[in-house]
């Protein structure tokens, strides 16, 4: 069985600092490391590799990514390849997946592709699925555990709210892993020395037979990532006309006593629906409509 | 850059890619030897305390002409300021020098940030042909018939052979101890340095410290800053940050139950220091040991198949006016390299064959300097110099300059009063005076 693992270099969070003077990321101080989820994927690939199998490590990235491909070589992968081109702008998941798919086609399609489910820097978690789309293979994402038997992958998936699912796919397939952190094995000294200056083949757009148009991916544009916004809550306020004693009592009862229901009765279904929406809006359960 | 495998025998294995190790590896590689440079950090300098005044420019210039043009240096040092402090007052000696060689190449000293500088220096050794291996912790030496024949890296199949091993693994050298060249240090022979890098706008730095362009200043402080803990403090200007720290003798820190960072906070709050660091923001914090007892704790420096250089050999001059380790690390690294080159040429690696190290150290003025200043550490670490005299000087000046309507006193009566106040005995003063002279003048 031939396995390919996709590795990404991400900033080491312990070296990421905001320059106190400019408020910008101090980029010259950042050191890069292997994305933790990809490290787990790599170690799993090495454990999974049968006696006659191979593991190939792939990375899309500038020259700094060679360091992690060397790490992979030292740990025991058979082959490493880096994909980069001066033409490439900032990497978006769609672009990365096109490049990865093209590289796999050039160097030989594997039976299984393992990806870390999320990268520590962007974490969109979409590369495994997009890559599968590019290869026209099945994909299973959010995989916490899997097993390969007779050309099939049986995968356990993590769903929302602790629910789990079990899926089975026919190989070749792409798995996006969401396992616990698994540390890469420590390389032996001879392997480490060997990998130190091992040449790492570089695939440019030309080598992949891609033109800049192939990389145009208009289907989706990410405009902005917004932090979660707490929902506005209406605080209970005691009735100002009541006596002080009553107000204290109201506060102590946390408004429970004052919470009286309101029945929506009569009118057309539309009117009833409008009344409910109004109620919800009033109580902050629905966002206020922005006047356009 | 060279390609190498673990099964081959290296001519020289250098352990530790600090200033000592990288210069040793550089020189050996230039002589055509097969050199392996092992560093435990993820990259050279990763484990090093961050800011330093580097006074080895001329030495490095011999190896890499105009090295400062390509190296990551912060500022050249054209001013040094030595301050004696009491808790309220500071009296400083301001040395401003625009002489040839200070503000012109090769420059007397540079302020550098160690993680960057060490990384650059190791890359120079690599470019000269040394094989640099990082993430390689050496945890033992290989011995055959009592001779050191290599080292063991803490990894599977980690044994690797070399004809000469040069231990440059820093203070408290694990390797030197392993082969019995170094005893355990006593707490009074070690100091602990805690250090911070504080970010500050270059324009503010230049204004505040009256510097222009690439000029830099190095401050050294003695006295109350360290309370009753023996030690001192320093502050250097980087390009867009300040490096500052306090150094305390380990034994007195323990005795007085003082935490080093408390001293650092006190130092930053001192009225003479606070305005210098105002508005600066913390970037890095680190701590490191310094061997402080100079010549008296110098270990034996070689044995069959192995040499020791840099801090590992105790070559760090930490004596009051001086805090110089990097330059001696490089000089001793070069001396060790010269010895190893000789040994490889003659194919003899016994302790006797390596005894030429002593001669090389002398030629490079390392042993002569350490012999010359051998009395300095003990004296500098004495309570009177550390705490009392700086305070006497500071409070003497305070009284000398005070104008409050009372009669002005001349210096002599003032001195008499101070001696009474601080219970100084003339005999002691004379003896200390002699010590100063002996420690620094000849
Ligand atoms: C707070 C402080 C301030 C200082 N300020 C100055 C200053 O301003 N100017 C100055 O000249 N000096 C200064 N010094 C002293 C200076 O830092 C040292 O003298 C100098 O770094 C010694 O160089 P070295 O190469 O011998 O050792 P180091 O620089 O300590 O390098 C040793 C290297 O060996 C590696 N190593 C250790 N053990 C192993 C192992 N088992 N396997 C593999 N690698 C290993 C370490 O990771 C390290 O990279 C200061 C020291 C301190 C603590």
mmCIF file of N, CA and C in Angstrom, chain A residues 17 19-21 28-29 31 186-190 192-193 196-197, chain B residues 1-2 43 119 131-133 155-158 160 200-201 281 284:
data_model
loop_
_atom_site.group_PDB
_atom_site.id
_atom_site.type_symbol
_atom_site.label_atom_id
_atom_site.label_comp_id
_atom_site.label_asym_id
_atom_site.label_seq_id
_atom_site.Cartn_x
_atom_site.Cartn_y
_atom_site.Cartn_z
ATOM 1 N N UNK A 17 4.782 36.571 18.087
ATOM 2 C CA UNK A 17 4.657 37.712 18.978
ATOM 3 C C UNK A 17 4.126 38.888 18.192
ATOM 4 N N UNK A 19 4.549 42.621 17.723
ATOM 5 C CA UNK A 19 5.522 43.641 18.038
ATOM 6 C C UNK A 19 4.827 44.747 18.827
ATOM 7 N N UNK A 20 5.315 44.988 20.062
ATOM 8 C CA UNK A 20 4.605 45.961 20.898
ATOM 9 C C UNK A 20 4.647 47.368 20.313
ATOM 10 N N UNK A 21 5.586 47.615 19.411
ATOM 11 C CA UNK A 21 5.726 48.966 18.880
ATOM 12 C C UNK A 21 4.775 49.212 17.721
ATOM 13 N N UNK A 28 9.851 38.435 11.470
ATOM 14 C CA UNK A 28 11.220 37.923 11.408
ATOM 15 C C UNK A 28 11.557 37.084 12.637
ATOM 16 N N UNK A 29 10.708 37.079 13.622
ATOM 17 C CA UNK A 29 10.988 36.307 14.819
ATOM 18 C C UNK A 29 10.252 34.972 14.829
ATOM 19 N N UNK A 31 9.242 31.282 14.118
ATOM 20 C CA UNK A 31 9.821 30.035 13.650
ATOM 21 C C UNK A 31 8.671 29.126 13.238
ATOM 22 N N UNK A 186 11.050 9.527 17.251
ATOM 23 C CA UNK A 186 12.337 10.213 17.191
ATOM 24 C C UNK A 186 13.231 9.506 16.189
ATOM 25 N N UNK A 187 13.843 10.278 15.328
ATOM 26 C CA UNK A 187 14.695 9.692 14.294
ATOM 27 C C UNK A 187 15.984 9.179 14.909
ATOM 28 N N UNK A 188 16.531 8.130 14.320
ATOM 29 C CA UNK A 188 17.832 7.648 14.771
ATOM 30 C C UNK A 188 18.895 8.623 14.273
ATOM 31 N N UNK A 189 20.074 8.565 14.886
ATOM 32 C CA UNK A 189 21.142 9.482 14.477
ATOM 33 C C UNK A 189 21.538 9.303 13.003
ATOM 34 N N UNK A 190 21.750 8.045 12.539
ATOM 35 C CA UNK A 190 22.127 7.913 11.118
ATOM 36 C C UNK A 190 21.072 8.495 10.177
ATOM 37 N N UNK A 192 18.902 10.830 10.850
ATOM 38 C CA UNK A 192 18.875 12.287 11.002
ATOM 39 C C UNK A 192 19.987 12.912 10.162
ATOM 40 N N UNK A 193 21.160 12.308 10.210
ATOM 41 C CA UNK A 193 22.290 12.850 9.450
ATOM 42 C C UNK A 193 22.053 12.721 7.952
ATOM 43 N N UNK A 196 19.601 15.321 6.728
ATOM 44 C CA UNK A 196 20.023 16.707 6.886
ATOM 45 C C UNK A 196 20.264 17.407 5.554
ATOM 46 N N UNK A 197 20.941 16.720 4.653
ATOM 47 C CA UNK A 197 21.241 17.357 3.371
ATOM 48 C C UNK A 197 20.652 16.601 2.189
ATOM 49 N N UNK B 1 28.887 23.385 3.289
ATOM 50 C CA UNK B 1 27.991 22.313 3.684
ATOM 51 C C UNK B 1 28.545 20.984 3.202
ATOM 52 N N UNK B 2 28.504 19.982 4.034
ATOM 53 C CA UNK B 2 29.046 18.719 3.598
ATOM 54 C C UNK B 2 28.046 17.620 3.867
ATOM 55 N N UNK B 43 17.839 25.000 16.959
ATOM 56 C CA UNK B 43 18.776 25.716 16.097
ATOM 57 C C UNK B 43 19.816 26.320 17.028
ATOM 58 N N UNK B 119 23.158 31.767 15.653
ATOM 59 C CA UNK B 119 22.673 31.062 14.483
ATOM 60 C C UNK B 119 23.513 31.431 13.261
ATOM 61 N N UNK B 131 29.760 19.930 9.383
ATOM 62 C CA UNK B 131 28.428 19.316 9.333
ATOM 63 C C UNK B 131 27.718 19.653 10.625
ATOM 64 N N UNK B 132 26.726 20.515 10.521
ATOM 65 C CA UNK B 132 25.994 20.957 11.718
ATOM 66 C C UNK B 132 24.757 20.098 11.905
ATOM 67 N N UNK B 133 24.607 19.534 13.093
ATOM 68 C CA UNK B 133 23.433 18.731 13.380
ATOM 69 C C UNK B 133 22.753 19.297 14.615
ATOM 70 N N UNK B 155 19.828 9.409 20.882
ATOM 71 C CA UNK B 155 18.941 8.926 19.824
ATOM 72 C C UNK B 155 19.306 7.485 19.551
ATOM 73 N N UNK B 156 18.439 6.786 18.860
ATOM 74 C CA UNK B 156 18.760 5.429 18.466
ATOM 75 C C UNK B 156 20.034 5.432 17.627
ATOM 76 N N UNK B 157 20.860 4.418 17.806
ATOM 77 C CA UNK B 157 22.143 4.302 17.091
ATOM 78 C C UNK B 157 22.909 5.621 17.162
ATOM 79 N N UNK B 158 22.948 6.184 18.371
ATOM 80 C CA UNK B 158 23.474 7.536 18.539
ATOM 81 C C UNK B 158 24.982 7.637 18.695
ATOM 82 N N UNK B 160 28.772 7.981 17.767
ATOM 83 C CA UNK B 160 29.477 8.524 16.615
ATOM 84 C C UNK B 160 30.924 8.792 16.999
ATOM 85 N N UNK B 200 11.565 48.701 22.350
ATOM 86 C CA UNK B 200 11.456 50.153 22.444
ATOM 87 C C UNK B 200 11.766 50.742 21.069
ATOM 88 N N UNK B 201 11.043 51.768 20.717
ATOM 89 C CA UNK B 201 11.204 52.413 19.421
ATOM 90 C C UNK B 201 12.639 52.926 19.239
ATOM 91 N N UNK B 281 8.438 47.521 26.318
ATOM 92 C CA UNK B 281 7.541 46.376 26.525
ATOM 93 C C UNK B 281 8.298 45.054 26.467
ATOM 94 N N UNK B 284 11.199 39.190 25.847
ATOM 95 C CA UNK B 284 11.766 37.886 26.183
ATOM 96 C C UNK B 284 12.248 37.909 27.606
#
